[in-house]
Amino acid sequence: MNLRARLAAAWLRRQSRISPTRLIAIVFVLLIALGTLLLMLPAASRAAGSCGVRQALFTATSATCVTGLVLGDTWSLWTGFGQVVILCLIEVGGLGFISAASLVIFLLRRRVGMRERMLMAQALSVSDLDSVVRLQKDVLIGSLSIQSAGALILFLRFLPRYGPWRALRWGVFHAVSAFCNAGFDIWGCLSPGESLAPFRADPVVSLTLCALIVLGGLGFFVWEELWRLHSWKKFSVYTKLVLLSTAVLIAGGALGYYLLERDNPATFGGESAAQVALDCLFQSISTRTAGFASFDQGSLTEGGKGLTVVLMLIGGSSGSTAGGLKTVTIVVLLLFLRARIRGTSTVRVFRRTVPDHQVMNAMCLVGIVALLAIFGTVLLCATSPVSFIDALYETVSALATVGLSTGVTASLSAPAQYLLILYMYFGRVGVLTLSLGFLMGSRSEDSFRYAYTNLLIG
């Protein structure tokens, strides 16, 4: 065996030891690195020469992790080439590189092996390896179909006023960005840095984006059950919880924004009843991970910012393009708190019992994200001239991969911006791999235990 063959064999043996979750984390780093290099090219920046490492890295991370936080208006900073790079990063980051690789496998009609099945299961947050190939095909077909339909609606809406080329660019870019819950926009040529504000009063644009955001945030497993079963009684407990919690969060969030912002002239105050309803609905949907803004988020009242932080932390549902702690994670935590308040130790829902290890997993995930949010907020306050609520808003937006900002991102110090880069990566990849580790990991019993001790709690 020659040297080249030996090196290839050694590389294959090393690859076989990489776990699927570790592989996902590594490939996301490689995608971010590739995106950074492409955005550093002079052809990607509207400014003369390269934009520099920090701006390129920040934008590439935000796009790959479908966050939407930016250091400046996307249209104003990036050329058409740069915008295409960002769009590709959003698509691959939102659907997952596994979906992109699966598309190539399906097109080439290659056999899907056990390793590929495990990767697909990890990426889709499912444990059934037998049906994962069919589910992956449904995800690809459904995702591309929904994005195409959204792009067509937006194209037809923009066409009469802005012409075919701009309508096509806007339709495709914003349909992909909304479905992948990324929040990037290229409307800066109309009003730099104001996101959806130029179309705030357009119900077709706003409601189309709302529909894309919700569909992207429901999760691929929920899609499959909705498509196959068509009956509430046949849905799994998980799907029922996702649908109920999503409806409650949308309605409750809209009502909360109405009560908190109805007298604020900088947000909803003075608008017509129909416009207020549309604004409240869009804000409630977008804040849970999409990141589009129909008005200046810095103009929110303190209560409005607090509500936004809560919705951002909750996020969408597992196995979706959305970020956050995920809806069912919060539901399980609330059910556990209710059970403990009632003096019971069992968590029950829809005549089913939630296993103790899943309750502990939910508590672990919430605890980790809460500690990171507190640490990030303190660091931002210590290194940048921002208020506590704005620092918390920015930190949670990065952790939950939302992308909404009160307008302080560009003014943050270099250490604070690099921290947000890490938080965006963790919010997309870290939470994903933790959740997948909970899902796929084996639960081993301790070989021994120490004697119990009693502590004072509360």
CSV table of N, CA and C in Angstrom, one decimal, residues 282-350:
chain,number,residue,atom,x,y,z
A,282,PHE,N,-47.8,40.7,13.6
A,282,PHE,CA,-46.4,40.5,13.0
A,282,PHE,C,-45.3,40.5,14.1
A,283,GLN,N,-45.4,41.5,15.0
A,283,GLN,CA,-44.4,41.5,16.1
A,283,GLN,C,-44.4,40.3,16.9
A,284,SER,N,-45.6,39.7,17.2
A,284,SER,CA,-45.7,38.5,18.0
A,284,SER,C,-45.1,37.3,17.3
A,285,ILE,N,-45.3,37.2,16.0
A,285,ILE,CA,-44.7,36.1,15.2
A,285,ILE,C,-43.3,36.3,15.0
A,286,SER,N,-42.8,37.4,14.6
A,286,SER,CA,-41.5,37.7,14.2
A,286,SER,C,-40.5,37.6,15.4
A,287,THR,N,-40.9,38.0,16.5
A,287,THR,CA,-40.0,38.0,17.7
A,287,THR,C,-39.6,36.6,18.2
A,288,ARG,N,-40.3,35.6,17.8
A,288,ARG,CA,-40.0,34.3,18.3
A,288,ARG,C,-38.9,33.6,17.6
A,289,THR,N,-38.4,34.2,16.5
A,289,THR,CA,-37.1,33.8,15.9
A,289,THR,C,-36.8,34.4,14.6
A,290,ALA,N,-37.8,35.1,13.9
A,290,ALA,CA,-37.6,35.5,12.6
A,290,ALA,C,-36.7,36.8,12.5
A,291,GLY,N,-37.0,37.8,13.3
A,291,GLY,CA,-36.1,38.9,13.3
A,291,GLY,C,-36.4,40.1,12.3
A,292,PHE,N,-37.5,39.9,11.6
A,292,PHE,CA,-38.0,41.1,10.8
A,292,PHE,C,-38.6,42.1,11.8
A,293,ALA,N,-38.5,43.4,11.4
A,293,ALA,CA,-39.1,44.4,12.3
A,293,ALA,C,-39.9,45.4,11.5
A,294,SER,N,-41.1,45.6,11.9
A,294,SER,CA,-41.9,46.6,11.1
A,294,SER,C,-41.8,48.0,11.7
A,295,PHE,N,-41.1,48.2,12.8
A,295,PHE,CA,-40.8,49.5,13.4
A,295,PHE,C,-39.5,49.4,14.2
A,296,ASP,N,-39.0,50.5,14.7
A,296,ASP,CA,-37.8,50.6,15.4
A,296,ASP,C,-38.0,49.9,16.8
A,297,GLN,N,-37.2,48.8,17.0
A,297,GLN,CA,-37.4,48.0,18.3
A,297,GLN,C,-36.9,48.8,19.5
A,298,GLY,N,-36.0,49.8,19.2
A,298,GLY,CA,-35.6,50.6,20.3
A,298,GLY,C,-36.6,51.5,20.9
A,299,SER,N,-37.7,51.7,20.1
A,299,SER,CA,-38.8,52.5,20.6
A,299,SER,C,-39.8,51.8,21.5
A,300,LEU,N,-39.7,50.5,21.7
A,300,LEU,CA,-40.6,49.8,22.6
A,300,LEU,C,-40.4,50.3,24.0
A,301,THR,N,-41.5,50.2,24.7
A,301,THR,CA,-41.5,50.5,26.2
A,301,THR,C,-40.7,49.4,26.9
A,302,GLU,N,-40.3,49.7,28.1
A,302,GLU,CA,-39.6,48.7,28.9
A,302,GLU,C,-40.3,47.4,29.0
A,303,GLY,N,-41.7,47.5,29.2
A,303,GLY,CA,-42.5,46.3,29.2
A,303,GLY,C,-42.5,45.5,27.9
A,304,GLY,N,-42.6,46.3,26.8
A,304,GLY,CA,-42.5,45.7,25.5
A,304,GLY,C,-41.2,45.0,25.2
A,305,LYS,N,-40.1,45.6,25.6
A,305,LYS,CA,-38.8,44.9,25.4
A,305,LYS,C,-38.8,43.6,26.3
A,306,GLY,N,-39.3,43.7,27.5
A,306,GLY,CA,-39.3,42.5,28.3
A,306,GLY,C,-40.1,41.4,27.7
A,307,LEU,N,-41.3,41.7,27.2
A,307,LEU,CA,-42.1,40.7,26.5
A,307,LEU,C,-41.4,40.1,25.3
A,308,THR,N,-40.7,40.9,24.6
A,308,THR,CA,-39.9,40.4,23.4
A,308,THR,C,-38.8,39.5,23.8
A,309,VAL,N,-38.1,39.8,24.9
A,309,VAL,CA,-37.1,38.9,25.4
A,309,VAL,C,-37.6,37.5,25.8
A,310,VAL,N,-38.8,37.5,26.4
A,310,VAL,CA,-39.4,36.2,26.8
A,310,VAL,C,-39.8,35.4,25.5
A,311,LEU,N,-40.4,36.1,24.5
A,311,LEU,CA,-40.8,35.4,23.3
A,311,LEU,C,-39.6,34.9,22.5
A,312,MET,N,-38.5,35.7,22.5
A,312,MET,CA,-37.3,35.3,21.8
A,312,MET,C,-36.7,34.1,22.5
A,313,LEU,N,-36.7,34.0,23.8
A,313,LEU,CA,-36.1,32.9,24.5
A,313,LEU,C,-36.9,31.6,24.2
A,314,ILE,N,-38.2,31.7,24.1
A,314,ILE,CA,-39.1,30.5,23.8
A,314,ILE,C,-38.8,30.0,22.4
A,315,GLY,N,-38.8,30.9,21.4
A,315,GLY,CA,-38.5,30.5,20.1
A,315,GLY,C,-39.6,29.6,19.4
A,316,GLY,N,-39.1,28.8,18.5
A,316,GLY,CA,-40.0,28.0,17.7
A,316,GLY,C,-40.1,26.6,18.2
A,317,SER,N,-40.2,25.6,17.3
A,317,SER,CA,-40.3,24.2,17.8
A,317,SER,C,-39.1,23.4,17.3
A,318,SER,N,-38.9,22.2,17.9
A,318,SER,CA,-37.7,21.4,17.6
A,318,SER,C,-37.8,20.9,16.2
A,319,GLY,N,-36.6,20.6,15.6
A,319,GLY,CA,-36.5,20.1,14.3
A,319,GLY,C,-37.0,21.1,13.2
A,320,SER,N,-36.9,22.4,13.5
A,320,SER,CA,-37.4,23.4,12.6
A,320,SER,C,-36.3,24.4,12.2
A,321,THR,N,-36.6,25.4,11.5
A,321,THR,CA,-35.6,26.4,11.2
A,321,THR,C,-35.4,27.4,12.3
A,322,ALA,N,-36.3,27.3,13.3
A,322,ALA,CA,-36.3,28.3,14.3
A,322,ALA,C,-35.3,28.0,15.4
A,323,GLY,N,-35.0,29.0,16.2
A,323,GLY,CA,-34.1,28.9,17.4
A,323,GLY,C,-34.8,28.9,18.7
A,324,GLY,N,-34.1,29.4,19.7
A,324,GLY,CA,-34.8,29.5,21.0
A,324,GLY,C,-34.7,28.2,21.8
A,325,LEU,N,-35.3,28.2,23.0
A,325,LEU,CA,-35.4,27.0,23.8
A,325,LEU,C,-36.3,26.0,23.3
A,326,LYS,N,-37.3,26.4,22.4
A,326,LYS,CA,-38.3,25.6,21.8
A,326,LYS,C,-39.5,25.5,22.7
A,327,THR,N,-40.7,25.5,22.0
A,327,THR,CA,-42.0,25.6,22.6
A,327,THR,C,-42.3,24.4,23.6
A,328,VAL,N,-42.0,23.2,23.2
A,328,VAL,CA,-42.4,22.1,24.0
A,328,VAL,C,-41.4,22.0,25.2
A,329,THR,N,-40.2,22.5,25.1
A,329,THR,CA,-39.3,22.5,26.2
A,329,THR,C,-39.9,23.4,27.3
A,330,ILE,N,-40.4,24.5,27.0
A,330,ILE,CA,-41.1,25.4,27.9
A,330,ILE,C,-42.4,24.8,28.5
A,331,VAL,N,-43.1,24.2,27.6
A,331,VAL,CA,-44.4,23.5,28.1
A,331,VAL,C,-44.0,22.4,29.1
A,332,VAL,N,-43.0,21.6,28.9
A,332,VAL,CA,-42.6,20.6,29.8
A,332,VAL,C,-42.2,21.2,31.1
A,333,LEU,N,-41.5,22.3,31.1
A,333,LEU,CA,-41.0,22.9,32.3
A,333,LEU,C,-42.2,23.5,33.1
A,334,LEU,N,-43.2,24.1,32.4
A,334,LEU,CA,-44.4,24.6,33.1
A,334,LEU,C,-45.2,23.5,33.7
A,335,LEU,N,-45.3,22.4,32.9
A,335,LEU,CA,-46.1,21.2,33.4
A,335,LEU,C,-45.4,20.6,34.7
A,336,PHE,N,-44.1,20.6,34.7
A,336,PHE,CA,-43.3,20.1,35.9
A,336,PHE,C,-43.6,21.1,37.1
A,337,LEU,N,-43.5,22.4,36.8
A,337,LEU,CA,-43.8,23.3,37.9
A,337,LEU,C,-45.2,23.1,38.5
A,338,ARG,N,-46.2,22.9,37.6
A,338,ARG,CA,-47.5,22.7,38.0
A,338,ARG,C,-47.6,21.5,38.9
A,339,ALA,N,-47.0,20.4,38.4
A,339,ALA,CA,-47.0,19.1,39.2
A,339,ALA,C,-46.4,19.3,40.5
A,340,ARG,N,-45.3,20.0,40.6
A,340,ARG,CA,-44.6,20.2,41.9
A,340,ARG,C,-45.5,21.0,42.9
A,341,ILE,N,-46.1,22.1,42.3
A,341,ILE,CA,-46.9,22.9,43.1
A,341,ILE,C,-48.1,22.1,43.7
A,342,ARG,N,-48.6,21.2,42.9
A,342,ARG,CA,-49.7,20.3,43.3
A,342,ARG,C,-49.3,19.2,44.3
A,343,GLY,N,-47.9,19.1,44.4
A,343,GLY,CA,-47.4,18.0,45.3
A,343,GLY,C,-47.3,16.7,44.7
A,344,THR,N,-47.3,16.6,43.4
A,344,THR,CA,-47.1,15.3,42.7
A,344,THR,C,-45.7,15.4,42.0
A,345,SER,N,-45.2,14.2,41.7
A,345,SER,CA,-43.9,14.0,41.1
A,345,SER,C,-44.0,13.6,39.6
A,346,THR,N,-45.2,13.4,39.1
A,346,THR,CA,-45.3,12.9,37.7
A,346,THR,C,-45.9,14.0,36.8
A,347,VAL,N,-45.3,14.2,35.7
A,347,VAL,CA,-45.7,15.2,34.7
A,347,VAL,C,-46.6,14.5,33.7
A,348,ARG,N,-47.9,14.9,33.6
A,348,ARG,CA,-48.8,14.3,32.7
A,348,ARG,C,-49.4,15.3,31.8
A,349,VAL,N,-49.7,14.9,30.5
A,349,VAL,CA,-50.3,15.7,29.5
A,349,VAL,C,-51.0,14.9,28.5
A,350,PHE,N,-52.3,15.2,28.2
A,350,PHE,CA,-53.1,14.5,27.2
A,350,PHE,C,-53.1,13.0,27.6
